[in-house]
PDB file of C-alpha atoms in Angstrom:
ATOM      1  CA  MET A 145      -0.014  -0.096  -0.170  1.00 93.00           C
ATOM      2  CA  LYS A 146       0.923   3.848  -0.399  1.00 97.00           C
ATOM      3  CA  ILE A 147       1.092   5.048   2.989  1.00 98.00           C
ATOM      4  CA  ALA A 148       1.740   8.576   4.358  1.00 98.00           C
ATOM      5  CA  PHE A 149       2.581   8.987   7.836  1.00 98.00           C
ATOM      6  CA  ILE A 150       2.714  12.180   9.569  1.00 98.00           C
ATOM      7  CA  GLY A 151       4.250  12.436  13.079  1.00 98.00           C
ATOM      8  CA  LEU A 152       8.091  10.694  13.525  1.00 97.00           C
ATOM      9  CA  GLY A 153       7.922  11.105  17.626  1.00 93.00           C
ATOM     10  CA  ASN A 154       9.384   8.492  19.920  1.00 89.00           C
ATOM     11  CA  MET A 155       6.572   6.493  18.726  1.00 94.00           C
ATOM     12  CA  GLY A 156       5.285   7.406  15.273  1.00 97.00           C
ATOM     13  CA  GLY A 157       9.258   6.900  13.737  1.00 97.00           C
ATOM     14  CA  PRO A 158       9.712   3.379  14.641  1.00 97.00           C
ATOM     15  CA  MET A 159       5.718   3.017  13.339  1.00 98.00           C
ATOM     16  CA  ALA A 160       6.791   4.015  10.233  1.00 98.00           C
ATOM     17  CA  LEU A 161       9.930   2.003  10.017  1.00 98.00           C
ATOM     18  CA  ASN A 162       7.627  -1.204  10.715  1.00 98.00           C
ATOM     19  CA  LEU A 163       5.553  -0.676   7.867  1.00 98.00           C
ATOM     20  CA  LEU A 164       8.547   0.256   5.552  1.00 97.00           C
ATOM     21  CA  LYS A 165      10.316  -2.990   6.500  1.00 97.00           C
ATOM     22  CA  VAL A 166       7.332  -4.855   5.501  1.00 97.00           C
ATOM     23  CA  GLY A 167       7.435  -3.670   1.680  1.00 96.00           C
ATOM     24  CA  HIS A 168       4.881  -0.698   1.873  1.00 97.00           C
ATOM     25  CA  THR A 169       5.398   2.703  -0.286  1.00 97.00           C
ATOM     26  CA  LEU A 170       5.604   5.131   2.546  1.00 97.00           C
ATOM     27  CA  SER A 171       5.833   9.181   2.557  1.00 98.00           C
ATOM     28  CA  ALA A 172       6.584  10.485   6.117  1.00 98.00           C
ATOM     29  CA  PHE A 173       6.330  14.074   7.345  1.00 98.00           C
ATOM     30  CA  ASP A 174       7.176  16.057  10.788  1.00 98.00           C
ATOM     31  CA  LEU A 175       7.705  19.616  11.574  1.00 96.00           C
ATOM     32  CA  SER A 176      10.310  18.619  13.347  1.00 97.00           C
ATOM     33  CA  ALA A 177      13.054  19.084  11.224  1.00 96.00           C
ATOM     34  CA  ASP A 178      15.520  16.835  13.184  1.00 97.00           C
ATOM     35  CA  ALA A 179      13.146  13.971  13.435  1.00 97.00           C
ATOM     36  CA  CYS A 180      12.838  14.162   9.639  1.00 97.00           C
ATOM     37  CA  LYS A 181      16.801  13.817   9.676  1.00 97.00           C
ATOM     38  CA  LYS A 182      16.873  10.925  12.278  1.00 97.00           C
ATOM     39  CA  PHE A 183      14.500   8.445  10.730  1.00 97.00           C
ATOM     40  CA  GLY A 184      15.411   9.592   7.078  1.00 97.00           C
ATOM     41  CA  ALA A 185      18.876   8.209   7.725  1.00 97.00           C
ATOM     42  CA  GLU A 186      16.927   4.944   8.519  1.00 96.00           C
ATOM     43  CA  GLY A 187      15.572   4.804   5.161  1.00 96.00           C
ATOM     44  CA  LEU A 188      12.546   6.362   5.782  1.00 97.00           C
ATOM     45  CA  PRO A 189      11.294   8.626   2.719  1.00 97.00           C
ATOM     46  CA  ILE A 190      10.867  12.282   3.685  1.00 98.00           C
ATOM     47  CA  ALA A 191       8.261  14.736   2.684  1.00 97.00           C
ATOM     48  CA  LYS A 192       8.607  18.416   2.087  1.00 96.00           C
ATOM     49  CA  SER A 193       5.177  18.654   3.814  1.00 96.00           C
ATOM     50  CA  ALA A 194       2.200  16.647   4.972  1.00 96.00           C
ATOM     51  CA  ALA A 195       0.169  17.740   1.960  1.00 96.00           C
ATOM     52  CA  GLU A 196       2.853  16.010  -0.173  1.00 97.00           C
ATOM     53  CA  THR A 197       2.752  13.042   1.908  1.00 97.00           C
ATOM     54  CA  VAL A 198      -1.168  12.650   1.140  1.00 97.00           C
ATOM     55  CA  ALA A 199      -0.691  13.569  -2.866  1.00 93.00           C
ATOM     56  CA  ASP A 200      -1.415   9.099  -4.148  1.00 92.00           C
ATOM     57  CA  ALA A 201      -1.739   7.704  -0.499  1.00 97.00           C
ATOM     58  CA  GLU A 202      -4.465   4.928   0.022  1.00 98.00           C
ATOM     59  CA  VAL A 203      -4.194   5.534   3.723  1.00 98.00           C
ATOM     60  CA  VAL A 204      -2.909   8.180   5.887  1.00 98.00           C
ATOM     61  CA  ILE A 205      -1.464   7.437   9.442  1.00 98.00           C
ATOM     62  CA  SER A 206      -1.028  10.578  12.002  1.00 98.00           C
ATOM     63  CA  MET A 207       0.559  10.184  15.147  1.00 98.00           C
ATOM     64  CA  LEU A 208       0.463  13.610  17.076  1.00 96.00           C
ATOM     65  CA  PRO A 209       0.875  15.335  20.583  1.00 92.00           C
ATOM     66  CA  ALA A 210      -2.324  16.549  21.106  1.00 93.00           C
ATOM     67  CA  SER A 211      -6.132  17.366  20.255  1.00 95.00           C
ATOM     68  CA  ALA A 212      -4.955  20.671  18.519  1.00 95.00           C
ATOM     69  CA  HIS A 213      -2.512  19.174  16.601  1.00 96.00           C
ATOM     70  CA  VAL A 214      -4.872  16.795  15.233  1.00 97.00           C
ATOM     71  CA  GLU A 215      -7.216  19.182  14.444  1.00 97.00           C
ATOM     72  CA  GLY A 216      -5.400  21.851  12.871  1.00 97.00           C
ATOM     73  CA  LEU A 217      -3.604  19.024  10.930  1.00 97.00           C
ATOM     74  CA  PHE A 218      -7.215  17.647   9.187  1.00 98.00           C
ATOM     75  CA  LEU A 219      -9.291  20.897   9.765  1.00 97.00           C
ATOM     76  CA  GLY A 220      -7.101  23.768   9.192  1.00 95.00           C
ATOM     77  CA  GLY A 221      -7.492  27.026  10.828  1.00 86.00           C
ATOM     78  CA  ALA A 222      -6.188  30.579  10.734  1.00 83.00           C
ATOM     79  CA  GLY A 223      -6.685  30.736   6.828  1.00 85.00           C
ATOM     80  CA  LYS A 224      -5.266  28.150   6.281  1.00 90.00           C
ATOM     81  CA  PRO A 225      -6.540  24.778   4.877  1.00 92.00           C
ATOM     82  CA  GLY A 226      -7.075  21.557   6.743  1.00 96.00           C
ATOM     83  CA  LEU A 227      -5.286  18.240   5.222  1.00 97.00           C
ATOM     84  CA  LEU A 228      -8.921  16.704   4.411  1.00 97.00           C
ATOM     85  CA  GLU A 229      -8.671  18.967   1.520  1.00 96.00           C
ATOM     86  CA  SER A 230      -5.817  17.231   0.002  1.00 96.00           C
ATOM     87  CA  ILE A 231      -6.613  13.833   0.628  1.00 97.00           C
ATOM     88  CA  LYS A 232      -8.830  12.250  -2.072  1.00 97.00           C
ATOM     89  CA  PRO A 233     -11.886  10.375  -1.534  1.00 97.00           C
ATOM     90  CA  GLY A 234     -12.003   6.436  -0.729  1.00 97.00           C
ATOM     91  CA  THR A 235      -8.714   7.092   1.413  1.00 98.00           C
ATOM     92  CA  LEU A 236      -8.729   5.457   4.895  1.00 98.00           C
ATOM     93  CA  VAL A 237      -7.323   7.835   7.662  1.00 98.00           C
ATOM     94  CA  ILE A 238      -5.543   6.354  10.738  1.00 98.00           C
ATOM     95  CA  ASP A 239      -5.261   8.437  13.786  1.00 98.00           C
ATOM     96  CA  SER A 240      -3.215   7.256  16.603  1.00 98.00           C
ATOM     97  CA  SER A 241      -2.791   9.954  18.451  1.00 97.00           C
ATOM     98  CA  THR A 242      -4.111   9.951  22.098  1.00 96.00           C
ATOM     99  CA  ILE A 243      -6.512  13.517  22.221  1.00 96.00           C
ATOM    100  CA  ALA A 244      -9.507  13.863  23.136  1.00 96.00           C
ATOM    101  CA  ALA A 245     -12.932  11.931  21.797  1.00 96.00           C
ATOM    102  CA  ALA A 246     -14.777  14.660  21.247  1.00 95.00           C
ATOM    103  CA  THR A 247     -12.252  15.977  18.880  1.00 97.00           C
ATOM    104  CA  SER A 248     -12.143  12.452  17.119  1.00 97.00           C
ATOM    105  CA  ARG A 249     -15.441  12.409  16.621  1.00 97.00           C
ATOM    106  CA  LYS A 250     -15.417  16.210  15.391  1.00 98.00           C
ATOM    107  CA  VAL A 251     -12.716  14.913  13.055  1.00 98.00           C
ATOM    108  CA  ALA A 252     -14.008  11.831  11.752  1.00 98.00           C
ATOM    109  CA  GLU A 253     -17.189  13.755  10.722  1.00 98.00           C
ATOM    110  CA  ALA A 254     -15.605  15.973   8.841  1.00 98.00           C
ATOM    111  CA  ALA A 255     -13.377  13.030   7.233  1.00 98.00           C
ATOM    112  CA  ALA A 256     -17.153  11.643   6.503  1.00 98.00           C
ATOM    113  CA  ALA A 257     -18.000  14.156   4.954  1.00 98.00           C
ATOM    114  CA  LYS A 258     -15.780  14.455   2.235  1.00 97.00           C
ATOM    115  CA  GLY A 259     -16.174  10.819   1.391  1.00 98.00           C
ATOM    116  CA  VAL A 260     -12.693   9.976   3.606  1.00 98.00           C
ATOM    117  CA  ALA A 261     -13.122   6.995   5.897  1.00 98.00           C
ATOM    118  CA  MET A 262     -11.424   7.627   9.521  1.00 98.00           C
ATOM    119  CA  ILE A 263     -10.764   5.556  12.463  1.00 98.00           C
ATOM    120  CA  ASP A 264      -9.003   6.416  15.870  1.00 98.00           C
ATOM    121  CA  ALA A 265      -6.700   3.686  16.922  1.00 98.00           C
ATOM    122  CA  PRO A 266      -4.281   5.142  19.808  1.00 97.00           C
ATOM    123  CA  VAL A 267      -1.820   2.663  21.132  1.00 97.00           C
ATOM    124  CA  SER A 268      -0.500   1.244  24.445  1.00 93.00           C
ATOM    125  CA  GLY A 269       2.998  -0.487  24.886  1.00 88.00           C
ATOM    126  CA  GLY A 270       5.454   2.250  24.809  1.00 84.00           C
ATOM    127  CA  THR A 271       8.403   2.743  22.802  1.00 84.00           C
ATOM    128  CA  GLY A 272       9.522  -0.947  23.463  1.00 85.00           C
ATOM    129  CA  GLY A 273       6.033  -1.950  21.591  1.00 91.00           C
ATOM    130  CA  ALA A 274       6.692   0.569  19.011  1.00 94.00           C
ATOM    131  CA  ILE A 275       9.944  -0.651  17.523  1.00 94.00           C
ATOM    132  CA  ALA A 276       9.263  -3.998  18.164  1.00 95.00           C
ATOM    133  CA  GLY A 277       6.017  -3.744  16.343  1.00 97.00           C
ATOM    134  CA  THR A 278       3.767  -5.333  19.495  1.00 97.00           C
ATOM    135  CA  LEU A 279       1.686  -2.613  20.401  1.00 97.00           C
ATOM    136  CA  THR A 280      -1.959  -2.877  21.237  1.00 97.00           C
ATOM    137  CA  PHE A 281      -4.652  -0.717  18.916  1.00 98.00           C
ATOM    138  CA  MET A 282      -7.926   0.312  20.573  1.00 98.00           C
ATOM    139  CA  VAL A 283      -9.997   1.357  17.743  1.00 98.00           C
ATOM    140  CA  GLY A 284     -13.155   3.653  17.097  1.00 98.00           C
ATOM    141  CA  GLY A 285     -14.841   3.425  13.979  1.00 98.00           C
ATOM    142  CA  GLU A 286     -16.693   1.695  11.607  1.00 98.00           C
ATOM    143  CA  THR A 287     -16.269  -2.074  11.700  1.00 98.00           C
ATOM    144  CA  GLY A 288     -15.526  -1.928   7.887  1.00 98.00           C
ATOM    145  CA  ASP A 289     -12.788   0.804   8.360  1.00 98.00           C
ATOM    146  CA  LEU A 290     -11.393  -1.310  10.890  1.00 98.00           C
ATOM    147  CA  GLU A 291     -11.286  -4.620   8.500  1.00 98.00           C
ATOM    148  CA  ARG A 292      -9.521  -2.307   5.997  1.00 98.00           C
ATOM    149  CA  ALA A 293      -7.047  -1.244   8.319  1.00 98.00           C
ATOM    150  CA  ARG A 294      -6.331  -3.748   9.969  1.00 98.00           C
ATOM    151  CA  PRO A 295      -3.661  -5.469   7.542  1.00 97.00           C
ATOM    152  CA  VAL A 296      -1.736  -2.012   8.153  1.00 98.00           C
ATOM    153  CA  LEU A 297      -2.556  -1.966  12.127  1.00 98.00           C
ATOM    154  CA  GLU A 298      -0.919  -5.475  12.543  1.00 98.00           C
ATOM    155  CA  LYS A 299       2.286  -4.562  10.917  1.00 98.00           C
ATOM    156  CA  MET A 300       2.383  -2.145  14.139  1.00 98.00           C
ATOM    157  CA  GLY A 301       0.693  -3.937  16.739  1.00 98.00           C
ATOM    158  CA  ALA A 302       0.346  -7.415  18.030  1.00 97.00           C
ATOM    159  CA  ASN A 303      -3.417  -6.448  19.605  1.00 98.00           C
ATOM    160  CA  ILE A 304      -6.174  -4.490  18.041  1.00 98.00           C
ATOM    161  CA  PHE A 305      -9.527  -4.079  20.021  1.00 98.00           C
ATOM    162  CA  HIS A 306     -12.575  -2.671  18.576  1.00 98.00           C
ATOM    163  CA  ALA A 307     -14.233  -0.276  21.088  1.00 98.00           C
ATOM    164  CA  GLY A 308     -16.977   1.344  19.494  1.00 98.00           C
ATOM    165  CA  ALA A 309     -18.135   4.090  17.156  1.00 98.00           C
ATOM    166  CA  ALA A 310     -15.959   7.263  16.512  1.00 98.00           C
ATOM    167  CA  GLY A 311     -13.956   8.014  19.609  1.00 97.00           C
ATOM    168  CA  ALA A 312     -14.312   4.963  21.434  1.00 98.00           C
ATOM    169  CA  GLY A 313     -10.572   4.338  20.918  1.00 98.00           C
ATOM    170  CA  GLN A 314      -9.683   7.511  22.915  1.00 98.00           C
ATOM    171  CA  THR A 315     -12.435   6.797  25.755  1.00 98.00           C
ATOM    172  CA  ALA A 316     -10.631   3.100  26.579  1.00 98.00           C
ATOM    173  CA  LYS A 317      -6.900   4.628  25.929  1.00 97.00           C
ATOM    174  CA  ILE A 318      -7.556   7.279  28.337  1.00 97.00           C
ATOM    175  CA  CYS A 319      -9.403   4.495  31.018  1.00 97.00           C
ATOM    176  CA  ASN A 320      -6.580   2.657  30.232  1.00 96.00           C
ATOM    177  CA  ASN A 321      -3.742   5.543  31.110  1.00 96.00           C
ATOM    178  CA  MET A 322      -5.161   6.668  33.919  1.00 98.00           C
ATOM    179  CA  LEU A 323      -4.926   3.490  35.579  1.00 98.00           C
ATOM    180  CA  LEU A 324      -1.536   3.344  34.899  1.00 97.00           C
ATOM    181  CA  GLY A 325      -0.781   6.388  36.199  1.00 98.00           C
ATOM    182  CA  ILE A 326      -2.406   5.356  39.341  1.00 98.00           C
ATOM    183  CA  LEU A 327      -0.523   2.074  39.304  1.00 98.00           C
ATOM    184  CA  MET A 328       3.103   3.591  38.713  1.00 98.00           C
ATOM    185  CA  ILE A 329       2.396   6.034  41.601  1.00 98.00           C
ATOM    186  CA  GLY A 330       1.037   3.119  43.939  1.00 98.00           C
ATOM    187  CA  THR A 331       4.065   1.138  42.804  1.00 98.00           C
ATOM    188  CA  SER A 332       6.412   4.263  43.390  1.00 98.00           C
ATOM    189  CA  GLU A 333       5.209   4.375  46.950  1.00 98.00           C
ATOM    190  CA  ALA A 334       5.515   0.377  47.703  1.00 98.00           C
ATOM    191  CA  LEU A 335       9.256   0.296  46.282  1.00 98.00           C
ATOM    192  CA  ALA A 336      10.711   3.798  48.389  1.00 98.00           C
ATOM    193  CA  LEU A 337       8.892   2.586  51.531  1.00 97.00           C
ATOM    194  CA  GLY A 338      10.065  -0.607  51.120  1.00 98.00           C
ATOM    195  CA  VAL A 339      13.673   0.600  50.503  1.00 97.00           C
ATOM    196  CA  ALA A 340      13.305   2.986  53.068  1.00 96.00           C
ATOM    197  CA  ASN A 341      13.423   0.262  55.611  1.00 97.00           C
ATOM    198  CA  GLY A 342      16.348  -1.250  54.394  1.00 97.00           C
ATOM    199  CA  LEU A 343      14.726  -3.864  51.711  1.00 98.00           C
ATOM    200  CA  ASP A 344      16.691  -4.823  48.722  1.00 98.00           C
ATOM    201  CA  PRO A 345      14.470  -3.204  45.817  1.00 98.00           C
ATOM    202  CA  LYS A 346      15.423  -5.960  43.221  1.00 98.00           C
ATOM    203  CA  VAL A 347      13.751  -8.763  46.315  1.00 98.00           C
ATOM    204  CA  LEU A 348      10.599  -6.502  47.307  1.00 98.00           C
ATOM    205  CA  SER A 349       9.942  -6.043  43.226  1.00 98.00           C
ATOM    206  CA  GLU A 350      10.166  -9.765  43.038  1.00 98.00           C
ATOM    207  CA  ILE A 351       7.971 -10.678  45.673  1.00 98.00           C
ATOM    208  CA  MET A 352       5.211  -7.978  45.116  1.00 98.00           C
ATOM    209  CA  ARG A 353       5.207  -8.971  41.590  1.00 97.00           C
ATOM    210  CA  ARG A 354       4.555 -12.561  42.529  1.00 98.00           C
ATOM    211  CA  SER A 355       2.106 -11.663  45.129  1.00 98.00           C
ATOM    212  CA  SER A 356      -1.194  -9.706  44.989  1.00 98.00           C
ATOM    213  CA  GLY A 357       0.455  -6.632  44.317  1.00 97.00           C
ATOM    214  CA  GLY A 358       1.534  -7.702  41.110  1.00 98.00           C
ATOM    215  CA  ASN A 359       1.186  -5.420  37.873  1.00 97.00           C
ATOM    216  CA  TRP A 360       2.530  -3.863  34.729  1.00 94.00           C
ATOM    217  CA  ALA A 361       4.310  -1.681  36.181  1.00 95.00           C
ATOM    218  CA  LEU A 362       6.438  -4.800  38.378  1.00 97.00           C
ATOM    219  CA  GLU A 363       6.439  -6.976  35.271  1.00 95.00           C
ATOM    220  CA  LYS A 364       7.616  -4.404  32.523  1.00 91.00           C
ATOM    221  CA  TYR A 365       8.511  -1.140  33.575  1.00 94.00           C
ATOM    222  CA  ASN A 366      10.114  -1.025  37.188  1.00 98.00           C
ATOM    223  CA  PRO A 367      10.421   2.773  38.465  1.00 98.00           C
ATOM    224  CA  MET A 368      13.573   2.067  40.645  1.00 98.00           C
ATOM    225  CA  PRO A 369      16.704   2.256  38.990  1.00 97.00           C
ATOM    226  CA  GLY A 370      18.980  -0.779  38.856  1.00 97.00           C
ATOM    227  CA  VAL A 371      16.497  -3.254  39.204  1.00 98.00           C
ATOM    228  CA  MET A 372      15.133  -3.610  35.730  1.00 97.00           C
ATOM    229  CA  GLU A 373      17.692  -2.938  32.889  1.00 95.00           C
ATOM    230  CA  THR A 374      15.481  -2.219  30.010  1.00 90.00           C
ATOM    231  CA  SER A 375      13.378   0.161  31.921  1.00 94.00           C
ATOM    232  CA  PRO A 376      13.789   3.841  31.541  1.00 94.00           C
ATOM    233  CA  ALA A 377      14.413   4.216  35.448  1.00 97.00           C
ATOM    234  CA  SER A 378      17.867   2.603  34.608  1.00 97.00           C
ATOM    235  CA  LYS A 379      18.559   4.715  31.668  1.00 96.00           C
ATOM    236  CA  ASN A 380      18.201   8.372  33.856  1.00 97.00           C
ATOM    237  CA  TYR A 381      14.622   8.167  32.904  1.00 97.00           C
ATOM    238  CA  ALA A 382      15.114   8.598  29.405  1.00 93.00           C
ATOM    239  CA  GLY A 383      13.087   7.988  26.577  1.00 82.00           C
ATOM    240  CA  GLY A 384      10.065   6.218  27.233  1.00 85.00           C
ATOM    241  CA  PHE A 385       6.637   7.642  27.990  1.00 90.00           C
ATOM    242  CA  GLY A 386       7.503  11.589  29.042  1.00 93.00           C
ATOM    243  CA  THR A 387       5.836  12.777  32.873  1.00 97.00           C
ATOM    244  CA  ASP A 388       4.205  15.860  30.473  1.00 96.00           C
ATOM    245  CA  LEU A 389       2.627  13.419  27.992  1.00 93.00           C
ATOM    246  CA  MET A 390       0.927  11.386  31.152  1.00 96.00           C
ATOM    247  CA  LEU A 391      -0.207  14.694  32.627  1.00 97.00           C
ATOM    248  CA  LYS A 392      -1.966  15.328  29.139  1.00 96.00           C
ATOM    249  CA  ASP A 393      -3.820  12.102  29.225  1.00 96.00           C
ATOM    250  CA  LEU A 394      -4.486  12.267  32.845  1.00 98.00           C
ATOM    251  CA  GLY A 395      -6.235  15.792  32.194  1.00 97.00           C
ATOM    252  CA  LEU A 396      -8.002  14.032  29.429  1.00 96.00           C
ATOM    253  CA  ALA A 397      -9.172  11.751  31.746  1.00 97.00           C
ATOM    254  CA  GLN A 398     -10.655  14.371  33.899  1.00 97.00           C
ATOM    255  CA  GLU A 399     -12.243  16.132  31.433  1.00 96.00           C
ATOM    256  CA  ASN A 400     -14.419  13.531  30.289  1.00 96.00           C
ATOM    257  CA  ALA A 401     -15.018  12.773  33.722  1.00 97.00           C
ATOM    258  CA  THR A 402     -16.573  15.955  34.157  1.00 96.00           C
ATOM    259  CA  ALA A 403     -18.257  15.486  31.047  1.00 94.00           C
ATOM    260  CA  VAL A 404     -20.051  12.449  31.980  1.00 95.00           C
ATOM    261  CA  ARG A 405     -20.325  13.143  35.525  1.00 97.00           C
ATOM    262  CA  ALA A 406     -18.062  10.000  36.666  1.00 98.00           C
ATOM    263  CA  ALA A 407     -16.297   9.914  40.044  1.00 98.00           C
ATOM    264  CA  THR A 408     -12.673   9.309  39.750  1.00 98.00           C
ATOM    265  CA  PRO A 409     -10.709  10.568  42.839  1.00 98.00           C
ATOM    266  CA  LEU A 410      -7.596   8.768  42.290  1.00 98.00           C
ATOM    267  CA  GLY A 411      -7.341   9.995  38.395  1.00 98.00           C
ATOM    268  CA  GLY A 412      -7.512  13.696  39.805  1.00 98.00           C
ATOM    269  CA  LEU A 413      -5.152  13.135  42.548  1.00 98.00           C
ATOM    270  CA  ALA A 414      -2.791  11.294  40.144  1.00 98.00           C
ATOM    271  CA  ARG A 415      -3.156  14.200  38.399  1.00 98.00           C
ATOM    272  CA  SER A 416      -2.144  16.681  40.724  1.00 98.00           C
ATOM    273  CA  LEU A 417       1.030  14.431  41.376  1.00 98.00           C
ATOM    274  CA  TYR A 418       1.961  14.607  37.829  1.00 98.00           C
ATOM    275  CA  ALA A 419       1.801  18.187  37.720  1.00 98.00           C
ATOM    276  CA  ALA A 420       3.900  19.003  40.929  1.00 98.00           C
ATOM    277  CA  HIS A 421       6.364  16.207  39.135  1.00 98.00           C
ATOM    278  CA  SER A 422       6.548  18.462  36.250  1.00 98.00           C
ATOM    279  CA  LEU A 423       6.354  21.710  37.988  1.00 98.00           C
ATOM    280  CA  ALA A 424       9.533  20.492  39.568  1.00 97.00           C
ATOM    281  CA  GLY A 425      11.235  19.984  36.263  1.00 97.00           C
ATOM    282  CA  HIS A 426      10.538  16.806  35.785  1.00 97.00           C
ATOM    283  CA  GLY A 427       8.399  16.945  32.687  1.00 97.00           C
ATOM    284  CA  ALA A 428      10.784  15.629  30.039  1.00 96.00           C
ATOM    285  CA  LEU A 429      11.586  12.558  31.910  1.00 97.00           C
ATOM    286  CA  ASP A 430       9.560   9.371  31.448  1.00 96.00           C
ATOM    287  CA  PHE A 431       6.616   9.253  33.881  1.00 97.00           C
ATOM    288  CA  SER A 432       7.932   6.440  36.419  1.00 98.00           C
ATOM    289  CA  SER A 433      10.468   8.938  37.408  1.00 98.00           C
ATOM    290  CA  VAL A 434       7.201   9.749  39.582  1.00 98.00           C
ATOM    291  CA  LEU A 435       9.478   8.012  41.732  1.00 98.00           C
ATOM    292  CA  LYS A 436      10.991  11.067  42.805  1.00 97.00           C
ATOM    293  CA  LEU A 437       8.292  12.398  44.306  1.00 96.00           C
ATOM    294  CA  VAL A 438       7.831   9.549  46.987  1.00 94.00           C
ATOM    295  CA  GLN A 439      11.507   8.692  47.248  1.00 94.00           C
ATOM    296  CA  LYS A 440      13.159   9.183  50.762  1.00 82.00           C
ATOM    297  CA  ALA A 441      16.027  11.619  50.278  1.00 79.00           C
ATOM    298  CA  GLY A 442      19.500  10.351  50.280  1.00 66.00           C
TER     299      GLY A 442
END
């Protein structure tokens, strides 16, 4: 297939490379010249603009930071036309950004009016999953459009779930990330408490991993430096999923909870804690660095 890929960040770049490796024809773009240079050096064909990438595309994939970026890209604004003006009817758009469900529905409706099919397909699995092609996709949209997208999604991920209509993928994603943020704080508190009492963090981690406190952070993403070689914690919290990105997702969860009048007290507390962590200068570090908030000094 001819695929346009827009957004070459820590997640988007590896996802695009996986599609290139299996033989798809790619045209990619990012506003960051550094990102274009980095992935261009790895063989990814780089276009001069987003509009150029979609000229002959059968599938358009976007992986952008926030709602405003997705809406601006596809719908335009400030006198600039959106990408939907350049995408030919019949094209399938897959937006893998994590954004507000309402924004996904708004853009999908505008796409449908242009004869363009669109699904929201945010991901879980982190940069490791993006590189390995083992991401989980949470999809919102029509069943037929998902089936059109499935052969493409399968080259980037290991799990594909149809959550419901347009925007449902985004709702599933923010529920998942709200839980992840809460779990990481709880895991950090437990490890910090144990270490403050003289326990070996590796031993404690294994005890909890095999007990009722077991969770994904203990299995795959330990927040304590030196416990798990592959986790960002053992790399000075570099790479991974940034604190500010987690803060954004927790904000989306709270906005959604307010809109539907759902009670999410732990989600709200988690957002406040990550906000404090970010204000302390840790916004660019992996979100597991929230351990620093609860860790005993010295």
